[in-house]
PDB file of C-alpha atoms and ligand atoms in Angstrom:
ATOM      1  CA  MET N 188      92.629  84.857 100.781  1.00 91.00           C
ATOM      2  CA  ILE N 189      95.775  86.509 102.041  1.00 95.00           C
ATOM      3  CA  ARG N 190      99.007  84.860 100.928  1.00 96.00           C
ATOM      4  CA  TRP N 191     100.815  85.403 104.225  1.00 95.00           C
ATOM      5  CA  GLN N 192     103.839  83.239 103.492  1.00 94.00           C
ATOM      6  CA  ARG N 193     104.628  84.885 100.182  1.00 95.00           C
ATOM      7  CA  ILE N 194     104.042  88.318 101.688  1.00 96.00           C
ATOM      8  CA  GLN N 195     106.257  87.531 104.660  1.00 95.00           C
ATOM      9  CA  LYS N 196     109.045  86.191 102.441  1.00 95.00           C
ATOM     10  CA  GLU N 197     108.973  89.236 100.178  1.00 96.00           C
ATOM     11  CA  ALA N 198     108.790  91.621 103.145  1.00 97.00           C
ATOM     12  CA  SER N 199     111.904  89.978 104.634  1.00 96.00           C
ATOM     13  CA  LYS N 200     113.717  90.448 101.321  1.00 96.00           C
ATOM     14  CA  ILE N 201     112.804  94.139 101.303  1.00 96.00           C
ATOM     15  CA  ALA N 202     113.856  94.652 104.923  1.00 95.00           C
ATOM     16  CA  GLY N 203     117.063  92.654 104.415  1.00 93.00           C
ATOM     17  CA  ARG N 204     116.437  90.605 107.572  1.00 91.00           C
ATOM     18  CA  GLY N 205     113.883  88.388 109.196  1.00 93.00           C
ATOM     19  CA  ILE N 206     110.379  89.699 109.574  1.00 95.00           C
ATOM     20  CA  THR N 207     107.626  88.480 111.846  1.00 95.00           C
ATOM     21  CA  ILE N 208     104.074  89.576 111.178  1.00 97.00           C
ATOM     22  CA  HIS N 209     101.590  89.568 114.037  1.00 97.00           C
ATOM     23  CA  GLY N 210      97.865  90.175 113.890  1.00 97.00           C
ATOM     24  CA  THR N 211      95.905  91.389 116.864  1.00 97.00           C
ATOM     25  CA  THR N 212      92.514  92.737 117.882  1.00 96.00           C
ATOM     26  CA  ALA N 213      94.068  94.390 120.925  1.00 96.00           C
ATOM     27  CA  LEU N 214      95.266  97.654 119.354  1.00 95.00           C
ATOM     28  CA  PRO N 215      93.582 101.029 119.843  1.00 94.00           C
ATOM     29  CA  GLU N 216      90.987 101.922 117.192  1.00 91.00           C
ATOM     30  CA  ASP N 217      93.150 104.549 115.490  1.00 94.00           C
ATOM     31  CA  ILE N 218      96.219 102.367 114.935  1.00 96.00           C
ATOM     32  CA  ARG N 219      96.314 100.395 111.710  1.00 96.00           C
ATOM     33  CA  ALA N 220      99.727  98.822 112.237  1.00 97.00           C
ATOM     34  CA  PHE N 221     103.079  99.475 113.821  1.00 96.00           C
ATOM     35  CA  VAL N 222     106.646  98.269 113.489  1.00 96.00           C
ATOM     36  CA  LYS N 223     109.279  97.288 116.032  1.00 94.00           C
ATOM     37  CA  ASP N 224     112.744  97.204 114.532  1.00 89.00           C
ATOM     38  CA  ASP N 225     115.829  96.148 116.450  1.00 84.00           C
ATOM     39  CA  ALA N 226     118.507  95.659 113.742  1.00 77.00           C
ATOM     40  CA  LYS N 227     118.318  91.841 113.958  1.00 82.00           C
ATOM     41  CA  GLN N 228     114.610  91.290 113.642  1.00 88.00           C
ATOM     42  CA  VAL N 229     111.677  93.329 112.400  1.00 95.00           C
ATOM     43  CA  GLU N 230     108.271  92.778 113.935  1.00 97.00           C
ATOM     44  CA  ILE N 231     105.189  94.193 112.310  1.00 97.00           C
ATOM     45  CA  VAL N 232     101.932  94.197 114.237  1.00 98.00           C
ATOM     46  CA  LEU N 233      98.714  94.521 112.243  1.00 98.00           C
ATOM     47  CA  ASN N 234      95.389  95.649 113.668  1.00 98.00           C
ATOM     48  CA  MET N 235      93.007  92.974 112.380  1.00 97.00           C
ATOM     49  CA  LYS N 236      90.192  95.479 112.290  1.00 96.00           C
ATOM     50  CA  PHE N 237      91.885  97.315 109.385  1.00 96.00           C
ATOM     51  CA  ASN N 238      93.690  94.442 107.666  1.00 97.00           C
ATOM     52  CA  LYS N 239      91.003  92.197 106.261  1.00 96.00           C
ATOM     53  CA  THR N 240      92.078  91.896 102.637  1.00 97.00           C
ATOM     54  CA  GLU N 241      95.411  91.250 100.959  1.00 97.00           C
ATOM     55  CA  LYS N 242      95.328  94.794  99.614  1.00 97.00           C
ATOM     56  CA  ASP N 243      94.956  96.192 103.159  1.00 97.00           C
ATOM     57  CA  VAL N 244      97.847  94.051 104.367  1.00 98.00           C
ATOM     58  CA  VAL N 245     100.106  95.123 101.461  1.00 98.00           C
ATOM     59  CA  LEU N 246      99.347  98.793 102.125  1.00 98.00           C
ATOM     60  CA  SER N 247     100.007  98.498 105.855  1.00 98.00           C
ATOM     61  CA  LEU N 248     103.220  96.550 105.357  1.00 98.00           C
ATOM     62  CA  ALA N 249     104.473  98.954 102.670  1.00 98.00           C
ATOM     63  CA  HIS N 250     103.949 101.837 105.096  1.00 98.00           C
ATOM     64  CA  GLU N 251     105.751 100.097 107.970  1.00 97.00           C
ATOM     65  CA  LEU N 252     108.533  98.668 105.777  1.00 97.00           C
ATOM     66  CA  ALA N 253     109.277 102.150 104.437  1.00 98.00           C
ATOM     67  CA  HIS N 254     110.115 103.162 108.022  1.00 97.00           C
ATOM     68  CA  VAL N 255     112.451 100.164 108.184  1.00 96.00           C
ATOM     69  CA  THR N 256     114.280 100.739 104.877  1.00 96.00           C
ATOM     70  CA  LEU N 257     114.614 104.479 105.509  1.00 96.00           C
ATOM     71  CA  GLY N 258     115.496 104.010 109.180  1.00 94.00           C
ATOM     72  CA  ASP N 259     113.184 106.917 109.918  1.00 93.00           C
ATOM     73  CA  GLU N 260     109.871 107.265 111.715  1.00 93.00           C
ATOM     74  CA  GLY N 261     108.844 110.378 109.795  1.00 96.00           C
ATOM     75  CA  HIS N 262     105.945 110.699 107.333  1.00 97.00           C
ATOM     76  CA  GLY N 263     107.197 113.136 104.689  1.00 97.00           C
ATOM     77  CA  ASP N 264     107.409 112.829 100.896  1.00 98.00           C
ATOM     78  CA  THR N 265     110.417 110.530 101.129  1.00 98.00           C
ATOM     79  CA  HIS N 266     108.415 108.097 103.223  1.00 98.00           C
ATOM     80  CA  THR N 267     105.408 108.283 100.863  1.00 98.00           C
ATOM     81  CA  ASP N 268     107.600 107.562  97.820  1.00 98.00           C
ATOM     82  CA  GLU N 269     109.372 104.694  99.542  1.00 98.00           C
ATOM     83  CA  ALA N 270     106.055 103.169 100.662  1.00 98.00           C
ATOM     84  CA  LYS N 271     104.782 103.329  97.056  1.00 98.00           C
ATOM     85  CA  ARG N 272     107.930 101.655  95.775  1.00 98.00           C
ATOM     86  CA  ILE N 273     107.571  98.858  98.343  1.00 98.00           C
ATOM     87  CA  GLU N 274     103.866  98.453  97.596  1.00 98.00           C
ATOM     88  CA  LYS N 275     104.705  97.911  93.911  1.00 98.00           C
ATOM     89  CA  SER N 276     107.389  95.420  94.764  1.00 97.00           C
ATOM     90  CA  LEU N 277     105.086  93.415  97.070  1.00 97.00           C
ATOM     91  CA  ASN N 278     102.318  93.459  94.465  1.00 97.00           C
ATOM     92  CA  SER N 279     104.610  92.306  91.668  1.00 96.00           C
ATOM     93  CA  ALA N 280     105.820  89.411  93.824  1.00 95.00           C
ATOM     94  CA  LEU N 281     102.192  88.440  94.420  1.00 95.00           C
ATOM     95  CA  GLU N 282     101.433  88.769  90.704  1.00 93.00           C
ATOM     96  CA  ARG N 283     104.326  86.458  89.888  1.00 89.00           C
ATOM     97  CA  SER N 284     103.010  83.849  92.281  1.00 80.00           C
ATOM     98  CA  LYS N 285      99.522  84.156  90.789  1.00 76.00           C
ATOM     99  CA  ALA N 286     100.938  83.583  87.284  1.00 75.00           C
ATOM    100  CA  ARG N 287     102.675  80.431  88.474  1.00 69.00           C
ATOM    101  CA  GLY N 288      99.538  79.285  90.267  1.00 63.00           C
ATOM    102  CA  THR N 289      97.470  79.259  87.083  1.00 57.00           C
ATOM    103  CA  LYS N 290      99.690  76.549  85.614  1.00 54.00           C
ATOM    104  CA  VAL N 291      98.637  74.089  88.297  1.00 50.00           C
ATOM    105  CA  SER N 292      95.867  71.943  86.820  1.00 53.00           C
ATOM    106  CA  LYS N 293      94.556  70.411  90.017  1.00 56.00           C
ATOM    107  CA  PRO N 294      94.744  71.550  93.626  1.00 60.00           C
ATOM    108  CA  SER N 295      97.682  70.063  95.485  1.00 59.00           C
ATOM    109  CA  ARG N 296      97.685  69.003  99.114  1.00 61.00           C
ATOM    110  CA  LYS N 297      99.973  71.925  99.801  1.00 59.00           C
ATOM    111  CA  SER N 298      97.441  74.534  98.710  1.00 56.00           C
ATOM    112  CA  ASP N 299      94.813  73.025 101.020  1.00 57.00           C
ATOM    113  CA  ARG N 300      96.894  74.041 103.988  1.00 55.00           C
ATOM    114  CA  THR N 301      97.297  77.721 103.138  1.00 53.00           C
TER     115      THR N 301
HETATM  116 ZN1   ZN R  70     104.179 105.443 109.865  1.00 50.15          ZN
END
């Protein structure tokens, strides 16, 4: 299960503006994800072929979000470090939500919809 809403919320926090995440099967084989950033809104497009687990999604988003927070399309050490920082932050947000989830004794209607 991929917790899209929590991931999207946390990603928006990191980017400091609204984020839309799209998934598609229409990308070339060698592209895992890409980002379109126009100051107001950030759009991240994920290649569904490479983003099948929550871990894959977190890694892809961390990579793309690092371009957003750095305002740079490059792939040097700075980008690698920033992507790692973002990955940790996304994972800790997901961990927090997992910890809260364990307190729920029976499934709610809400969780059926996710
Ligand atoms: Zn990149």
